[in-house]
CSV table of C-alpha atoms and ligand atoms in Angstrom, one decimal:
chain,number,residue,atom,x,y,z
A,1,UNK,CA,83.2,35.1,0.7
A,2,UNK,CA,80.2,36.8,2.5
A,3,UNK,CA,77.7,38.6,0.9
A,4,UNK,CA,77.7,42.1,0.5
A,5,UNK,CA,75.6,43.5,3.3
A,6,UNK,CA,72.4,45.0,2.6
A,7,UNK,CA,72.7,48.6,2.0
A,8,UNK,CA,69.4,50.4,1.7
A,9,UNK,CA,71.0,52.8,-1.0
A,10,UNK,CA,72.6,50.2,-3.1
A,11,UNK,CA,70.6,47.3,-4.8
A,12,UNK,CA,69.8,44.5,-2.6
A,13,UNK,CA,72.5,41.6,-3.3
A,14,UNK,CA,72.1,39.2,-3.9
A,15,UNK,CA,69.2,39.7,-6.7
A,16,UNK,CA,66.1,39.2,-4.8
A,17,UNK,CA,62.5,37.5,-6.3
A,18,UNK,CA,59.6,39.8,-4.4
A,19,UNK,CA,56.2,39.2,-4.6
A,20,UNK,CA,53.0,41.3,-4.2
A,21,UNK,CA,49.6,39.8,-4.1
A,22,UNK,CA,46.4,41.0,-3.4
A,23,UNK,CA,42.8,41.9,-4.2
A,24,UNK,CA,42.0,45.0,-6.4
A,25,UNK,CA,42.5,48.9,-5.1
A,26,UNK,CA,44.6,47.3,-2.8
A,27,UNK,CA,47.6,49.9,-4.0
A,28,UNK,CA,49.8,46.9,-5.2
A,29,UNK,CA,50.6,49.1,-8.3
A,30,UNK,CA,51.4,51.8,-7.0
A,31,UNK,CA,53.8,50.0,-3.9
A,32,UNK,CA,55.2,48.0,-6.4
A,33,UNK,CA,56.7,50.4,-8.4
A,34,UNK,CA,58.2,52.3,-5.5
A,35,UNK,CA,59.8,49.0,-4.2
A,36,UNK,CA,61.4,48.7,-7.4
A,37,UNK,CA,62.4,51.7,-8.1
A,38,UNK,CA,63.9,52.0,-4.4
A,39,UNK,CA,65.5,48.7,-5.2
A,40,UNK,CA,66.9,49.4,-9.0
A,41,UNK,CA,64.8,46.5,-9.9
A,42,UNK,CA,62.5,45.7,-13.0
A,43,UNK,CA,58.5,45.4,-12.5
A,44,UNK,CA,56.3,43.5,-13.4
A,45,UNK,CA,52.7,43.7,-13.2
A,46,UNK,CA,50.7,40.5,-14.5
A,47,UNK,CA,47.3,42.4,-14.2
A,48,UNK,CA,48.3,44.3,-17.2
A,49,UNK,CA,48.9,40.4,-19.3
A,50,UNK,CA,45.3,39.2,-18.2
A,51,UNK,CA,44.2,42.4,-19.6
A,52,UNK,CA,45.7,42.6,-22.3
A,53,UNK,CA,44.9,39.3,-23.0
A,54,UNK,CA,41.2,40.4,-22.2
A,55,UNK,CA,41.5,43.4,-24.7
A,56,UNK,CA,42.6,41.2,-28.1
A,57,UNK,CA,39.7,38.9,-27.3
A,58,UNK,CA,37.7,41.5,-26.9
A,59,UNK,CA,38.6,43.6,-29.6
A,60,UNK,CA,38.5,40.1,-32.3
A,61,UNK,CA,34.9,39.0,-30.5
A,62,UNK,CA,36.4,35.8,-29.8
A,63,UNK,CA,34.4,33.5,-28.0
A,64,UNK,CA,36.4,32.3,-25.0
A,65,UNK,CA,34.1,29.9,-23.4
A,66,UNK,CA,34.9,27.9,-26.7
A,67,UNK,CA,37.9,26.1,-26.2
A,68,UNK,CA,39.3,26.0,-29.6
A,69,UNK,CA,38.7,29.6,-30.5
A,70,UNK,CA,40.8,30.3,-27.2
A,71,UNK,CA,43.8,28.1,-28.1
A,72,UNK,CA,43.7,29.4,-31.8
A,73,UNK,CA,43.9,33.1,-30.8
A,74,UNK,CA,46.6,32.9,-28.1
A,75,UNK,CA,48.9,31.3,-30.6
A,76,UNK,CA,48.6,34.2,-32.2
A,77,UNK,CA,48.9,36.6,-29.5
A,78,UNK,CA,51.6,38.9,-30.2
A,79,UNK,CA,51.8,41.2,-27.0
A,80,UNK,CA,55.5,43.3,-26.6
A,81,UNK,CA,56.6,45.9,-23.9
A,82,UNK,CA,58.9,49.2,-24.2
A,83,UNK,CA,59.5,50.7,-21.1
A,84,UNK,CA,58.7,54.3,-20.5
A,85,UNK,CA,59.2,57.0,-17.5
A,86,UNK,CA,56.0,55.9,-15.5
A,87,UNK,CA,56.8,52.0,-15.4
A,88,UNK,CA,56.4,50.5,-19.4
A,89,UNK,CA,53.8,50.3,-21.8
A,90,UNK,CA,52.0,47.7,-24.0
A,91,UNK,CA,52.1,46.8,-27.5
A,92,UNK,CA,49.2,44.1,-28.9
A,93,UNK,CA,50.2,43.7,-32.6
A,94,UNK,CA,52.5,46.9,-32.5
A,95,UNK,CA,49.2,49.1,-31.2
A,96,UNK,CA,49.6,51.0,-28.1
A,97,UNK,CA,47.0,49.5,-25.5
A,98,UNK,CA,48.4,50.6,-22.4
A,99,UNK,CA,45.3,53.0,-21.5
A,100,UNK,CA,42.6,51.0,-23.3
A,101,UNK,CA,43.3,48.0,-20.9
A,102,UNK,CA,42.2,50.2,-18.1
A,103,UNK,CA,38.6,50.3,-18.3
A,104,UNK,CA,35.9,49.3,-15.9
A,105,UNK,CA,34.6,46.4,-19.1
A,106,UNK,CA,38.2,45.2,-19.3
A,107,UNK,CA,38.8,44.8,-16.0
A,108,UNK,CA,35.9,42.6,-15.5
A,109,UNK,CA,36.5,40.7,-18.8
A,110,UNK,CA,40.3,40.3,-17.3
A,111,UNK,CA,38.8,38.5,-14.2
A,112,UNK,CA,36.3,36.4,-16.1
A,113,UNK,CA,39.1,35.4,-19.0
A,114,UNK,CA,41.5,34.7,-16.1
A,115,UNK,CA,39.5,31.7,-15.0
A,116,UNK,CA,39.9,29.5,-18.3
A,117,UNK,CA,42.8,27.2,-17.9
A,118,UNK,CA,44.6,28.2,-21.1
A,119,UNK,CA,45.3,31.6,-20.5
A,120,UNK,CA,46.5,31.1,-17.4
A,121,UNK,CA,49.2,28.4,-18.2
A,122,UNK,CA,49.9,30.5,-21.5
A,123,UNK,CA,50.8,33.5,-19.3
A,124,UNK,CA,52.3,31.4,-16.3
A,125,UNK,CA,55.3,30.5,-18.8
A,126,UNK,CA,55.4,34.1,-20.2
A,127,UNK,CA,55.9,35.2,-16.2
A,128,UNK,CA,58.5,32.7,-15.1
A,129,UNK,CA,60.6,33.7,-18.0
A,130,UNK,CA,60.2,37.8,-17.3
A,131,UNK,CA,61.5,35.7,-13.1
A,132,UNK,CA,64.4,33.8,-14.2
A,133,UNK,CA,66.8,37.2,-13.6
A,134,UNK,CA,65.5,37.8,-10.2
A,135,UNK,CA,65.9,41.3,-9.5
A,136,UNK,CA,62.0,42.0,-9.9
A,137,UNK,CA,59.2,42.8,-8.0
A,138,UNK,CA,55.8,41.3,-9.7
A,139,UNK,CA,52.6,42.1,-8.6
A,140,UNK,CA,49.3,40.1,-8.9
A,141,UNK,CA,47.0,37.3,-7.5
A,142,UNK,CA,49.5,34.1,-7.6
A,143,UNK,CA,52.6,35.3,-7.8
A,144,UNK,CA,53.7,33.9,-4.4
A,145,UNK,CA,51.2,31.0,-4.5
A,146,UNK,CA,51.4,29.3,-8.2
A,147,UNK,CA,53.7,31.8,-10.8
A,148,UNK,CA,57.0,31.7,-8.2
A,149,UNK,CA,56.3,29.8,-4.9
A,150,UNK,CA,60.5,29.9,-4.3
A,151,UNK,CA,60.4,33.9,-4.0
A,152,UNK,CA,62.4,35.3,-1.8
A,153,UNK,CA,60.3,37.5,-0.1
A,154,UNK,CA,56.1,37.5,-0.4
A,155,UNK,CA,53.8,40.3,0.3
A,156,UNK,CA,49.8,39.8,0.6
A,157,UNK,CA,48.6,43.3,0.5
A,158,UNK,CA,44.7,44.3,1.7
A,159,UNK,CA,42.7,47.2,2.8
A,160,UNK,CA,38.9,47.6,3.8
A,161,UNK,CA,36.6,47.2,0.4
A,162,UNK,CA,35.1,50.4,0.8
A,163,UNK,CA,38.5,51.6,0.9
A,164,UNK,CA,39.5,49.9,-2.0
A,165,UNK,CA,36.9,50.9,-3.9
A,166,UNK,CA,37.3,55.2,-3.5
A,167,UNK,CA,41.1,54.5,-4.4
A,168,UNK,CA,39.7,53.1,-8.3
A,169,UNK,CA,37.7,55.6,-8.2
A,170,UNK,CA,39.7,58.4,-8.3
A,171,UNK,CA,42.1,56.6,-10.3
A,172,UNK,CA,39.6,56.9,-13.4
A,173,UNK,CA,40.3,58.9,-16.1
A,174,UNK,CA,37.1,60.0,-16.7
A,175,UNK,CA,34.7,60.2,-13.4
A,176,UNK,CA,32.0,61.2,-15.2
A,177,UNK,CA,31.0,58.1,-16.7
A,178,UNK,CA,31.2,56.0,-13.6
A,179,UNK,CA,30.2,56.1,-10.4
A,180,UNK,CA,31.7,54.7,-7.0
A,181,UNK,CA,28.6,52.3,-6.7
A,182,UNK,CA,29.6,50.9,-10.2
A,183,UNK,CA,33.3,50.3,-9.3
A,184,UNK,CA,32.3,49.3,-5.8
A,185,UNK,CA,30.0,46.4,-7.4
A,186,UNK,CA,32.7,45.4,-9.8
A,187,UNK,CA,35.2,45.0,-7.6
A,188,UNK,CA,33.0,43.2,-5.0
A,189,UNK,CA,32.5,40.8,-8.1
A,190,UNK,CA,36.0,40.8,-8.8
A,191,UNK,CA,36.8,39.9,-5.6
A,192,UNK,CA,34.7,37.2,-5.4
A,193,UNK,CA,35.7,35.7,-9.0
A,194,UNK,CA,39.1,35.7,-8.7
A,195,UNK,CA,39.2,34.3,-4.9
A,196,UNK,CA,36.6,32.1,-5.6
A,197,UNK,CA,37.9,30.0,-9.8
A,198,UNK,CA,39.4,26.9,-9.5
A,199,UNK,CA,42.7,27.5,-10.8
A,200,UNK,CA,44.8,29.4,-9.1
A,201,UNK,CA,42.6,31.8,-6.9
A,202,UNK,CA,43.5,35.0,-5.0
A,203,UNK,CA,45.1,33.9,-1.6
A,204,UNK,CA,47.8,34.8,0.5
A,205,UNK,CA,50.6,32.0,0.3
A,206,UNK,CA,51.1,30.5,3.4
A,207,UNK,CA,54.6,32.2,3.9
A,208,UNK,CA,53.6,35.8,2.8
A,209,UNK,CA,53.7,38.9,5.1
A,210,UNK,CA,50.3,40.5,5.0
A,211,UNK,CA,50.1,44.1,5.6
A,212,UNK,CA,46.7,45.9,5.9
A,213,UNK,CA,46.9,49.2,4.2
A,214,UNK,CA,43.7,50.3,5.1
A,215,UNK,CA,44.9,53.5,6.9
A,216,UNK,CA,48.4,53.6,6.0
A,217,UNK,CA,50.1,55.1,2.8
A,218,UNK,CA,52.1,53.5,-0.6
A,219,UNK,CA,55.0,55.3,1.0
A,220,UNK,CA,54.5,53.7,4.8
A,221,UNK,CA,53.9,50.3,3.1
A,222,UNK,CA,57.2,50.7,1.1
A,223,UNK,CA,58.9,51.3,3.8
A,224,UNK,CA,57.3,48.1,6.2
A,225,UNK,CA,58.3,46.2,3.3
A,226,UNK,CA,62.1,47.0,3.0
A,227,UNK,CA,62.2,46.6,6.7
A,228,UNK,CA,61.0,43.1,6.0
A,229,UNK,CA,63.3,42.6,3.4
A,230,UNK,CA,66.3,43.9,5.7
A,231,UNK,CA,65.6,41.3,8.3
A,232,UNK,CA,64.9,38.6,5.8
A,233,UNK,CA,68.5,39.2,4.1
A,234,UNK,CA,70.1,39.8,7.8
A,235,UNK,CA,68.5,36.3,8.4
A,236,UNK,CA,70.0,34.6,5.8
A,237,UNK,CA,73.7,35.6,6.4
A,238,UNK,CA,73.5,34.8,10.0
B,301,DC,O1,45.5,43.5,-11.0
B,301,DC,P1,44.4,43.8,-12.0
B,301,DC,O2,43.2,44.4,-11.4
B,301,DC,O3,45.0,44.6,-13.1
B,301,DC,O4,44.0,42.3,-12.6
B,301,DC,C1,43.0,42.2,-13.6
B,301,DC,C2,42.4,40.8,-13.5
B,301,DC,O5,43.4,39.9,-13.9
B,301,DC,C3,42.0,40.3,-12.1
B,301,DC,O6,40.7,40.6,-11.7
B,301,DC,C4,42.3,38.9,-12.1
B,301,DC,C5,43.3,38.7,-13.2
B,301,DC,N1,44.7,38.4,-12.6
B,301,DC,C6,44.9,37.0,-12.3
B,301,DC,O7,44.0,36.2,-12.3
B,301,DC,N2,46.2,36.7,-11.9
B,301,DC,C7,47.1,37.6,-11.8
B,301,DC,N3,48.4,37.2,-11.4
B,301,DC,C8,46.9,39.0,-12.1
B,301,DC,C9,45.6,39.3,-12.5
């Protein structure tokens, strides 16, 4: 029996795997949620595990250039999610942490924790389970290279730094205490330490579809990308 064809108002069938990489302020977020809510599917965004991950150690002043501190606290890391109307929200030890991961000091603690070897093949098991369904679009920086090289579908989404940089910006909660220099700088550094670790860095897989979304909007990109996604399945039942 064939497939049911793709119907852009009906869940795309069979269950598809989508992936969304990309440096930060490139809008992954924000795209990724609209893909998934066009498609009915779950969403997953791994940022939000590296920072959470980022937080507990933070919050516990644990040492995480020490090995065995590392692998002693992520045994014990107890991180839940409830979904909610804007996407879902984060539970360390039964405490709401789905704003307090969102600061400019997480963020860069997120990138530097990310780097160790333990918490990224504690979380990489974490992710393939939250996979095994399909039906999901995850967002992040390996998601098409390392966490689930048999996607179905892989985006690599960029846009200009500068770019990048006034999108964070006006993201923030509170503008007053920092400045678009500051989150320029961070994310320059970002940039550099994610794309740059050994493990796993921040680059398109060699089968993803890169969009540039310099000058073109979430909506626009969402809509390249079911395109893409229309083609891919049109290809496969030929
Ligand atoms: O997407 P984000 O800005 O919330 O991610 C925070 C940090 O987490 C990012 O600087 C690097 C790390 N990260 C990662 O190494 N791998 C992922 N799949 C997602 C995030």
């Amino acid at each position: 029996m064939n497939p049911a064809p793709f119907d852009d108002s009906h869940p795309a069938t069979p269950p598809l795997l989508i992936t969304i990489d990309g440096p930060a302020g490139a809008g992954k977020t924000t795209v990724s949620r609209l893909l998934a809510e066009q498609l009915k599917y779950r969403y997953l965004d791994t940022g939000a595990l590296y920072r959470s991950v980022a937080y507990s150690i933070l919050v516990n002043d644990i040492d995480f250039e020490d090995d065995e501190a590392l692998a002693a606290h992520l045994k014990e890391f107890d991180l839940t999610s409830r979904p909610d109307n804007n996407g879902f929200r984060l539970f360390w030890k039964d405490r709401d942490i789905t704003d307090q991961i969102r600061t400019p000091e997480i963020s860069m603690m997120a990138s530097a924790v990310s780097a160790k070897p333990a918490v990224r093949s504690f979380l990489l098991g974490m992710q393939r389970e939250m996979g095994k369904a399909k039906a999901l679009v995850c967002e992040g920086r390996d998601m098409g290279t390392v966490i689930f090289p048999e996607a179905d579908i892989k985006f690599f989404l960029d846009a200009d730094p500068h770019v990048r940089a006034c999108r964070r910006y006006k993201e923030m909660p509170s503008k007053a205490a920092v400045t678009l220099e500051d989150i320029s700088r961070d994310m320059l550094q970002r940039d550099q330490n994610d794309s740059q670790r050994a493990l796993s860095p921040l680059k398109p897989a060699d089968d993803a579809i890169r969009i540039d979304c310099t000058d073109i909007d979430p909506q626009t990109v969402v809509k390249l990308m079911m395109a893409c996604i229309v083609r891919m399945l049109k290809a496969k039942n030929q």
